[in-house]
Amino acid sequence: MTTDLMTSQHIPSAPSESPSGPALRKDLEPSLRDILSKARVNRPGALGAWKCGALTAAMMWAAFTPLNWGWLGWFALVPVCLLIRIETRTEWMYRAILLTAAAQTIVTLQWMRLGDPAMVPGWWALGFYWAAYLVLFVALARVAVHRFRIPLAIAVPVLWVGLEFVRGTAMTGFSWYFLGHTQYRWLEIIQISDLTGAYGVSFLLALSAATIAGLVPHAFFLRWKLVLETRFERGQIDTPKRPGLTAAVLAALVLVSLAYGYVRRGQADFVAGPRIALIQSDFESSLKHDPTEATRIFHTQNNLTGEAILHHPDLIVWPETMFRWPITKIEPGVTDPQLVALAPPGARIDPTDWLRFWHDREPQRVLTEMSQKAQAGLVIGIDTHVAHADRTERFNSAVFFDPERGFSGQYDKRHRVVFGEYIPLQKELPFLHKLTPFAADFGIAAGSVPARFQFRNWTFSPVICFEDTVPGVMRDAARPDAEGRPVDCLVNLTNDGWFRGSSELDQHLITSLFRCVETRTPMVRSVNTGISAFIDGDGAILEPEVFLHGETGEPLKMIDPATGAWTRSVNALLVHEVPLDPRGSLYLQAGDVFAGSCGGLTILLLLAGIFTRRRPADVTPEETAS
């Protein structure tokens, strides 16, 4: 590759007058003449960058729900990889990438606006935050390729996975819409997730894009105006030395991954496990729950529970927070006068009513009686309140009742949604709540440990809402308990009524199924508004034995034959036997070694790019002039 640092002898002679200005005076000092010449060399125009950014954005959007054109995931990064190959960036390149990516992410996340108008600022903020990762990806890859001479086919997949890992962990994480998630229907290819997590699938797709981009001929760059015609022959495009070898490596990795997938699926000697009934309600949610709806919600789900009993389940699951009467707990030693003193300041609460609330045990009685009538265990989504001597706490909980012991366990949600379930730095920066629609005391407390519900011969591990999208949380939930007993089934309780009918329901389900492959543990999902589901250890979404519309008793299917979409937005009952998975998982034991290594290399490259100076041969004329 030729150098960008041009001396005066490389500069073609200019006419007396040119569009760039008058001819250089021959009496000027050579060094000054060089500087002026270099200053007159422009970058390529912005049109090529806009086209590349827009094409990647369009393919990324189409690869995910609602279109679900997953095959585009193998090509989506090709256009921005072309921007990595050019040595001199175009005008407006990073702004074009940011704005086109933001258009894609904001449209993809449009479901966030459905919960409440107050979510619109967060929707746009998250969209730009997600889009910024694509800008950082291109910038770091350009540093890797052009400054440190790292091959494109190595830099692209490593950096892409590294940044997915950072996005999935930074600031509580956003583990949605990973590139590998586009392949959820290709069960054989996603089986490598029990080694690398879903990140391994993303690695293959990013490597595919880098390989294809490396095969694009130089003439295409000129046609798309990604390089200047006057400098086209001066080595302005990174050219992979052995593109055939890179393609062979990609093909080998895909074939090995597929072979691994077929072998692992062939080892799936599933054993019939507990018969579980999932209650799916259909109630919209908002920031302010309507207390008048509590009775109707209870009767709807109670009726579905009665229908479930006819199918003899071992376990019945209600969605997140859909038992609207809370359970209260008073810590030992807390007196009634102390309880009265804990009433919210300024609230007009009658002390008698306040004490009655804390001493009420009617929810426990109702749920115990329900479990006894069903002769089945219950996992119920509910709010729980705890009174300490100096404070009260509220948790988003899953509680377990069995017919013999009644209340037998509680799990408190550990991974809270930022600005949805808590305000960060609330004590240090108390004014932050003024930027939200919430009161100063808004938020739920975070649980501290996973929970295990033991019933008959099975161990169930509950998770709540978006926790089933977080790899680290799900690994903790799927690990054997302190006595070494393995988890037989993950139980997710979700309220997706905030985003009723939108693509969020689909993407939530898609993201969660990767957790089953990663941990080789089946999962059941009881979801308000849907999509409730049974998922096996291969990540396959199963057709329930019983799937009934609650009001009409009409049989349903997971895929609505009229629309081709997963069935949602109905009060429904789903019953199926869970296929227990005896296989182990390296990812469950080792965690994010693969993705974490990529993340570490990404951070090292970022630091190296900041703290090391570019060699003169790497400096472009535009940067010298500026």
XYZ file of C-alpha atoms in Angstrom:
626
model
C 0.000 0.000 0.000
C 1.450 3.346 -0.945
C 1.861 6.117 1.555
C -0.393 9.135 1.909
C 2.480 11.412 2.834
C 3.218 12.994 -0.551
C 6.215 15.151 -1.269
C 6.354 17.863 -3.852
C 7.723 15.538 -6.502
C 4.504 13.499 -6.312
C 2.312 16.501 -7.018
C 1.331 16.862 -10.677
C 2.049 20.196 -12.283
C -0.885 22.570 -12.127
C -2.165 25.052 -14.682
C -1.772 28.735 -14.044
C -5.329 28.883 -12.724
C -7.341 26.011 -11.312
C -10.616 25.566 -9.504
C -8.651 25.303 -6.310
C -7.024 28.700 -6.747
C -4.002 30.317 -8.490
C -0.927 28.337 -9.308
C 1.716 28.108 -6.609
C 4.462 30.692 -6.824
C 7.792 29.108 -7.650
C 9.603 31.495 -5.359
C 7.940 30.066 -2.239
C 9.926 27.862 0.109
C 9.489 24.130 -0.820
C 8.144 23.229 2.632
C 5.507 25.941 2.475
C 4.636 24.959 -1.086
C 4.133 21.351 0.084
C 1.809 22.454 2.851
C -0.319 24.555 0.540
C -0.489 21.732 -1.988
C -1.637 19.281 0.626
C -4.220 21.701 1.938
C -5.784 21.819 -1.518
C -6.377 18.043 -1.560
C -9.973 17.387 -0.506
C -11.646 14.382 0.979
C -14.128 12.354 -1.076
C -17.644 13.744 -0.900
C -20.203 12.593 1.621
C -22.583 10.854 -0.802
C -20.797 7.487 -0.647
C -20.844 7.469 3.150
C -24.561 8.289 3.199
C -25.274 5.443 0.793
C -23.213 2.938 2.788
C -24.750 4.012 6.082
C -28.283 3.921 4.709
C -27.810 0.480 3.143
C -26.461 -1.018 6.364
C -29.282 0.617 8.334
C -31.923 -0.751 5.956
C -30.531 -4.294 6.094
C -30.162 -4.218 9.877
C -33.777 -3.111 10.288
C -35.101 -5.745 7.876
C -33.050 -8.549 9.479
C -34.910 -8.134 12.793
C -38.592 -8.123 13.608
C -41.068 -7.310 12.222
C -39.730 -8.382 8.782
C -37.467 -11.116 10.189
C -35.357 -11.411 7.039
C -32.595 -13.077 8.992
C -30.505 -13.923 5.915
C -29.683 -10.219 5.635
C -27.706 -10.533 8.852
C -24.880 -12.113 6.864
C -24.588 -9.019 4.640
C -25.771 -6.099 6.785
C -22.295 -4.880 7.778
C -20.798 -5.055 4.275
C -21.471 -1.387 3.357
C -19.880 0.029 6.509
C -16.968 -2.379 6.058
C -16.313 -0.582 2.756
C -15.939 2.632 4.769
C -13.374 0.824 6.889
C -11.356 -0.183 3.812
C -10.864 3.355 2.456
C -7.811 5.015 3.933
C -9.058 8.588 3.669
C -12.436 9.066 5.234
C -15.125 10.854 3.281
C -16.722 14.127 4.209
C -19.379 13.730 6.909
C -18.565 10.035 7.213
C -19.113 9.563 10.923
C -22.096 11.898 10.979
C -23.637 9.953 8.097
C -23.112 6.666 9.945
C -24.581 8.056 13.156
C -27.652 9.595 11.568
C -28.498 6.653 9.311
C -27.922 4.194 12.160
C -30.054 6.323 14.484
C -32.858 6.304 11.926
C -32.718 2.496 11.991
C -32.475 2.125 15.764
C -35.236 4.644 16.473
C -37.575 2.937 14.013
C -36.626 -0.481 15.418
C -37.314 0.693 18.974
C -40.551 2.503 18.094
C -42.402 0.128 20.426
C -40.977 2.020 23.407
C -43.348 4.931 22.773
C -46.397 2.706 23.300
C -46.047 2.397 27.061
C -46.545 6.067 27.848
C -45.760 9.463 26.240
C -43.161 9.932 28.962
C -41.111 7.159 27.341
C -40.504 9.126 24.118
C -37.320 10.921 25.340
C -35.920 7.603 26.553
C -36.808 5.985 23.228
C -34.794 8.545 21.258
C -31.942 8.551 23.760
C -31.604 4.766 23.594
C -31.790 4.901 19.794
C -28.873 7.333 19.544
C -26.939 5.438 22.216
C -27.263 2.195 20.249
C -26.390 3.974 16.967
C -23.225 5.407 18.515
C -21.823 1.879 18.790
C -21.782 1.579 14.998
C -19.810 4.825 14.754
C -17.345 3.563 17.349
C -17.103 0.222 15.526
C -16.145 1.875 12.219
C -13.705 4.263 13.910
C -11.918 1.514 15.854
C -11.839 -0.816 12.855
C -10.241 1.927 10.762
C -7.580 2.400 13.428
C -6.961 -1.351 13.492
C -6.746 -1.723 9.717
C -4.898 1.428 8.701
C -2.740 2.265 11.707
C -1.925 -1.152 13.131
C -2.286 -3.123 9.875
C -4.638 -5.689 11.405
C -6.429 -7.644 8.654
C -10.014 -6.585 8.038
C -11.280 -10.151 8.565
C -9.822 -10.163 12.081
C -10.597 -6.602 13.133
C -14.250 -6.584 12.112
C -15.599 -9.683 13.942
C -13.474 -9.140 17.049
C -14.465 -5.490 17.405
C -18.110 -6.168 16.594
C -18.389 -8.845 19.270
C -16.366 -6.743 21.696
C -18.735 -3.818 21.317
C -21.795 -6.066 21.589
C -20.345 -7.315 24.866
C -19.788 -3.761 26.100
C -23.316 -2.759 25.079
C -24.680 -5.830 26.829
C -22.961 -5.020 30.117
C -22.392 -1.241 30.390
C -24.888 0.740 32.492
C -26.963 -2.375 33.326
C -26.680 -3.503 29.693
C -28.796 -3.580 26.561
C -28.523 -7.157 25.296
C -31.205 -6.829 22.628
C -30.784 -6.939 18.859
C -27.412 -8.631 18.738
C -26.487 -9.477 15.162
C -26.561 -13.196 15.980
C -30.182 -12.939 17.126
C -31.220 -12.678 13.464
C -30.450 -16.398 13.085
C -32.845 -17.677 15.770
C -34.757 -19.813 13.266
C -31.599 -21.579 12.055
C -31.368 -23.842 15.088
C -28.240 -25.701 13.947
C -26.127 -22.561 13.592
C -27.115 -21.128 16.994
C -26.095 -24.254 18.941
C -22.558 -22.824 19.299
C -24.154 -20.477 21.840
C -23.509 -23.114 24.527
C -19.795 -22.438 23.920
C -19.590 -18.723 23.163
C -23.009 -17.334 23.961
C -24.998 -15.651 21.209
C -21.829 -13.626 20.601
C -20.335 -16.538 18.662
C -23.147 -16.335 16.103
C -22.575 -12.583 15.801
C -18.885 -13.311 15.192
C -19.719 -15.535 12.214
C -22.004 -12.927 10.671
C -19.491 -10.107 11.148
C -16.750 -12.276 9.619
C -19.057 -12.927 6.665
C -19.495 -9.192 6.102
C -15.754 -8.543 6.338
C -15.023 -11.357 3.878
C -17.547 -10.084 1.337
C -16.372 -6.485 1.743
C -12.785 -7.604 1.139
C -13.806 -9.022 -2.244
C -15.357 -5.775 -3.515
C -13.190 -4.505 -6.420
C -11.551 -1.092 -6.385
C -13.696 0.120 -9.286
C -16.758 -0.031 -7.042
C -15.195 2.454 -4.605
C -14.674 4.877 -7.462
C -18.206 4.369 -8.752
C -19.688 5.035 -5.295
C -17.375 8.058 -4.873
C -15.690 6.626 -1.799
C -12.293 7.699 -3.155
C -11.184 10.636 -5.261
C -10.596 9.877 -8.908
C -7.359 11.878 -8.918
C -5.971 9.734 -6.129
C -7.526 6.430 -7.076
C -4.218 4.822 -8.005
C -2.399 5.947 -4.883
C -3.270 3.096 -2.547
C -6.300 4.642 -0.890
C -8.062 1.288 -0.370
C -7.053 -1.507 1.969
C -6.709 -4.698 -0.053
C -6.808 -8.037 1.789
C -3.725 -10.031 0.839
C -5.409 -13.418 0.662
C -9.148 -12.976 0.198
C -9.508 -16.580 -0.946
C -8.000 -17.818 2.307
C -10.353 -15.595 4.303
C -13.340 -16.992 2.409
C -12.092 -20.523 3.056
C -11.747 -19.811 6.779
C -15.295 -18.399 6.872
C -16.671 -21.441 5.060
C -14.803 -23.779 7.400
C -16.087 -22.007 10.517
C -19.674 -22.082 9.260
C -19.406 -25.765 8.375
C -17.837 -26.627 11.727
C -20.547 -24.644 13.529
C -23.261 -26.449 11.592
C -21.664 -29.830 12.258
C -21.474 -28.974 15.952
C -25.112 -27.921 15.867
C -26.272 -31.168 14.275
C -24.221 -33.232 16.736
C -25.475 -31.329 19.773
C -29.085 -31.534 18.665
C -28.615 -35.242 18.106
C -27.470 -35.559 21.721
C -30.688 -33.965 22.993
C -32.138 -36.950 24.817
C -34.972 -34.951 26.340
C -36.846 -36.425 29.302
C -40.505 -35.627 30.003
C -40.594 -33.188 32.889
C -43.270 -31.290 34.811
C -46.578 -30.475 33.192
C -46.891 -26.696 33.369
C -49.870 -24.428 32.740
C -49.117 -20.869 31.657
C -51.736 -18.197 32.270
C -51.588 -15.463 29.633
C -53.669 -12.392 30.391
C -54.392 -9.518 28.043
C -54.322 -6.217 29.923
C -52.580 -3.039 28.824
C -50.112 -1.407 31.192
C -49.206 2.208 31.826
C -47.163 4.218 34.281
C -50.246 4.614 36.454
C -51.999 1.328 37.091
C -55.758 1.601 37.271
C -56.731 0.206 40.704
C -60.271 -0.407 39.500
C -58.942 -3.041 37.099
C -57.492 -5.236 39.857
C -60.685 -7.228 40.424
C -61.256 -7.850 36.703
C -57.624 -8.922 36.252
C -57.932 -11.372 39.140
C -61.190 -12.927 37.955
C -59.898 -13.347 34.393
C -56.765 -15.145 35.513
C -58.566 -17.091 38.210
C -61.000 -18.416 35.600
C -58.090 -19.449 33.378
C -56.529 -21.169 36.389
C -59.746 -23.105 36.903
C -59.613 -24.179 33.261
C -55.994 -25.238 33.742
C -56.897 -27.598 36.602
C -58.831 -29.750 34.126
C -55.508 -30.545 32.413
C -53.784 -31.712 35.621
C -50.694 -29.481 35.681
C -47.887 -29.837 38.194
C -47.227 -26.103 38.154
C -49.343 -23.046 37.257
C -47.631 -19.741 36.388
C -49.127 -16.230 36.359
C -47.397 -13.288 34.624
C -45.350 -10.558 36.272
C -47.252 -8.328 38.766
C -50.605 -9.679 37.618
C -51.783 -10.588 41.128
C -52.614 -7.014 42.024
C -52.824 -7.323 45.852
C -49.357 -7.098 47.394
C -47.792 -9.340 49.977
C -46.390 -7.542 53.019
C -43.670 -8.588 55.427
C -42.683 -6.936 58.702
C -39.133 -7.536 59.861
C -38.813 -9.002 63.393
C -38.801 -6.377 66.133
C -40.633 -3.664 64.157
C -43.484 -2.279 66.285
C -46.765 -0.740 65.211
C -45.666 2.788 66.274
C -42.582 2.347 64.108
C -44.791 1.228 61.221
C -46.954 4.334 61.592
C -43.831 6.489 61.534
C -42.862 4.896 58.191
C -45.965 6.228 56.411
C -45.009 8.434 53.425
C -44.488 12.029 54.618
C -47.218 14.385 53.469
C -49.545 11.531 52.500
C -52.967 11.627 54.134
C -53.030 8.023 55.293
C -55.143 6.926 58.206
C -52.874 5.116 60.702
C -55.456 2.358 61.109
C -55.589 1.747 57.356
C -51.796 1.849 57.200
C -51.455 -0.820 59.902
C -54.205 -2.919 58.328
C -52.245 -2.884 55.056
C -49.091 -4.208 56.723
C -50.834 -6.858 58.796
C -53.091 -8.135 55.990
C -52.458 -11.817 55.183
C -55.413 -12.293 52.844
C -53.225 -12.628 49.676
C -51.323 -15.533 51.252
C -54.592 -17.218 52.246
C -56.110 -16.838 48.765
C -53.037 -18.186 46.985
C -52.619 -21.092 49.404
C -56.251 -22.072 48.876
C -55.825 -21.785 45.106
C -52.782 -24.084 45.208
C -54.656 -26.617 47.334
C -57.661 -26.651 45.001
C -55.413 -27.149 41.973
C -53.159 -29.661 43.761
C -50.364 -27.894 41.912
C -47.592 -25.482 42.684
C -48.129 -21.809 41.897
C -45.569 -19.264 40.697
C -47.227 -15.855 40.880
C -46.018 -12.391 39.801
C -46.734 -9.935 42.630
C -45.484 -6.798 44.403
C -44.040 -7.424 47.842
C -43.458 -4.811 50.537
C -41.012 -5.136 53.419
C -41.020 -2.933 56.533
C -37.718 -2.359 58.325
C -37.279 -0.303 61.461
C -36.158 2.754 59.470
C -37.581 2.285 55.975
C -39.892 0.345 53.696
C -38.935 -1.416 50.486
C -40.959 -2.619 47.519
C -39.902 -5.503 45.302
C -41.083 -6.917 41.997
C -41.377 -10.546 43.037
C -42.241 -14.073 42.054
C -43.740 -16.030 44.955
C -44.137 -19.793 45.196
C -47.005 -21.634 46.860
C -47.459 -25.365 47.098
C -50.548 -27.258 48.254
C -48.921 -28.670 51.385
C -46.826 -25.810 52.742
C -48.538 -22.734 51.332
C -46.059 -19.889 50.875
C -42.753 -21.614 50.151
C -40.398 -19.139 48.519
C -39.865 -15.721 47.027
C -37.641 -14.296 44.318
C -37.081 -10.551 44.059
C -36.120 -9.143 40.679
C -32.401 -8.416 40.598
C -31.850 -6.704 37.236
C -33.962 -3.560 37.270
C -34.790 -1.467 34.204
C -33.088 1.925 34.414
C -35.613 4.800 34.517
C -38.347 2.165 34.312
C -37.916 0.618 37.767
C -35.362 2.879 39.370
C -33.647 6.232 38.854
C -29.836 5.943 38.897
C -27.888 8.055 41.411
C -31.182 8.915 43.096
C -29.549 9.735 46.431
C -26.490 11.506 45.000
C -28.436 13.515 42.388
C -31.986 13.867 43.784
C -33.010 16.336 41.044
C -32.907 13.583 38.412
C -36.470 12.522 39.169
C -37.614 15.932 37.838
C -36.501 14.788 34.380
C -38.930 11.861 34.598
C -42.683 11.511 35.180
C -41.986 9.807 38.506
C -42.090 11.014 42.099
C -38.946 11.520 44.143
C -39.458 8.230 45.994
C -40.031 6.250 42.773
C -38.447 2.856 42.283
C -38.264 -0.713 43.449
C -35.487 -2.290 45.447
C -33.238 -4.865 43.820
C -33.106 -8.470 44.928
C -29.743 -9.863 45.901
C -29.611 -13.547 44.964
C -31.250 -16.056 42.617
C -33.958 -18.290 44.063
C -34.844 -21.940 43.640
C -38.343 -23.340 44.014
C -38.324 -27.044 44.903
C -41.505 -28.926 44.098
C -41.878 -32.682 43.939
C -38.829 -33.910 42.006
C -38.052 -30.681 40.175
C -36.131 -27.481 40.715
C -37.500 -24.299 39.163
C -35.573 -21.041 38.871
C -37.670 -17.881 38.390
C -36.664 -14.735 36.500
C -38.745 -11.654 35.859
C -39.385 -9.671 32.686
C -36.281 -8.483 30.798
C -33.984 -10.571 32.998
C -34.413 -13.355 30.438
C -32.522 -11.189 27.919
C -29.453 -10.725 30.151
C -26.884 -13.539 29.749
C -25.189 -13.037 33.121
C -28.432 -13.013 35.081
C -29.632 -16.144 33.309
C -26.377 -17.995 33.949
C -26.805 -17.292 37.660
C -30.408 -18.485 37.472
C -29.484 -21.719 35.658
C -26.541 -22.799 37.814
C -26.986 -25.693 40.264
C -28.061 -24.671 43.740
C -25.872 -24.716 46.853
C -26.522 -28.443 47.290
C -25.528 -29.212 43.710
C -29.033 -29.871 42.397
C -29.352 -28.773 38.766
C -32.073 -26.398 37.637
C -34.687 -28.307 35.659
C -36.626 -25.377 34.234
C -36.332 -21.601 34.043
C -39.616 -19.796 34.728
C -39.991 -16.318 33.270
C -42.810 -14.031 34.409
C -43.275 -11.027 32.132
C -45.653 -8.114 31.699
C -45.315 -6.957 28.088
C -48.597 -5.083 28.278
C -46.613 -1.861 27.984
C -45.926 -2.660 24.337
C -49.106 -4.514 23.397
C -49.102 -6.047 19.927
C -45.760 -4.540 18.856
C -42.542 -6.147 17.620
C -41.161 -5.858 21.179
C -43.084 -9.017 22.068
C -41.400 -10.923 19.229
C -37.899 -9.637 19.950
C -38.240 -10.308 23.667
C -39.095 -13.941 22.921
C -36.324 -14.252 20.311
C -33.693 -12.871 22.670
C -34.801 -15.122 25.512
C -34.537 -18.355 23.518
C -30.776 -17.858 23.191
C -30.554 -18.142 26.986
C -31.965 -21.672 26.723
C -29.245 -22.719 24.261
C -26.524 -21.022 26.278
C -27.481 -22.777 29.507
C -29.020 -25.959 27.986
C -32.019 -25.367 30.227
C -35.646 -25.220 29.056
C -37.736 -22.177 29.840
C -41.414 -21.396 30.189
C -42.668 -17.827 29.748
C -45.966 -16.582 31.177
C -46.500 -13.179 29.580
C -49.277 -10.638 29.977
C -50.477 -9.884 26.390
C -48.077 -12.593 25.129
C -46.001 -14.103 23.725
C -46.147 -16.935 26.278
C -44.105 -19.957 25.262
C -42.389 -23.247 26.037
C -38.749 -23.292 24.841
C -36.507 -26.359 24.893
C -32.745 -26.540 25.410
C -32.133 -26.227 21.655
C -33.917 -22.892 21.542
C -36.920 -24.359 19.735
C -40.289 -22.773 20.504
C -42.705 -25.650 21.091
C -46.357 -25.979 20.148
C -48.306 -26.490 23.423
C -50.514 -29.531 23.900
C -53.301 -27.189 25.015
C -53.645 -23.593 23.813
C -57.071 -22.120 24.396
C -58.585 -18.672 24.012
C -59.801 -17.846 27.495
C -63.181 -16.312 26.687
C -64.257 -18.638 23.883
C -62.383 -21.855 24.588
C -61.235 -21.733 20.965
C -58.082 -23.793 20.235
C -55.126 -21.646 19.213
C -51.731 -22.218 17.608
C -48.374 -20.596 18.369
C -48.324 -19.274 14.810
C -51.573 -17.600 13.843
C -52.506 -19.178 10.484
C -54.256 -15.983 9.402
C -51.289 -13.658 9.932
C -48.220 -15.907 10.141
C -47.318 -14.155 13.409
C -47.018 -15.544 16.917
C -50.345 -15.478 18.727
C -50.623 -12.591 21.164
C -53.050 -10.140 22.762
C -55.527 -12.764 23.968
C -56.455 -14.134 27.366
C -55.208 -17.680 26.975
C -54.168 -20.925 28.626
C -51.115 -22.915 27.473
C -50.299 -26.382 28.838
C -47.328 -28.591 27.946
C -44.810 -31.010 29.441
C -41.373 -29.452 29.752
C -38.610 -31.465 28.014
C -35.802 -31.718 30.566
C -32.324 -31.370 29.066
C -29.535 -33.565 30.519
C -26.754 -31.924 28.480
C -24.126 -29.678 30.011
C -22.988 -26.264 28.833
C -19.482 -24.851 28.713
C -20.921 -21.345 28.549
C -22.850 -21.946 31.761
C -19.613 -22.906 33.514
C -17.114 -20.508 31.928
C -19.292 -17.513 31.111
C -18.263 -14.810 28.691
C -14.637 -15.815 28.158
C -14.983 -15.471 24.401
C -16.980 -12.224 24.307
C -15.073 -10.790 27.265
C -11.778 -11.404 25.468
C -13.108 -9.567 22.424
C -14.284 -6.781 24.704
C -10.854 -6.553 26.334
C -9.125 -6.363 22.946
C -11.581 -3.665 21.895
C -10.758 -1.551 24.937
C -7.016 -2.070 24.395
C -7.350 -0.913 20.800
C -9.330 2.123 21.921
C -6.599 3.060 24.392
C -3.872 2.393 21.840
C -5.658 4.598 19.338
C -5.895 7.419 21.878
C -2.403 7.268 23.342
C -0.243 6.344 20.370
C 0.692 8.713 17.601
C 0.163 7.794 14.010
C 3.263 7.085 12.005
C 3.987 9.680 9.303
C 3.178 7.131 6.616
C -0.296 6.764 8.101
C -1.127 10.473 8.065
C -3.377 11.606 5.268
C -2.808 14.919 3.473
C -6.025 16.339 4.870
C -4.979 15.572 8.441
C -1.530 17.077 7.818
C -3.090 20.250 6.488
C -5.495 20.509 9.394
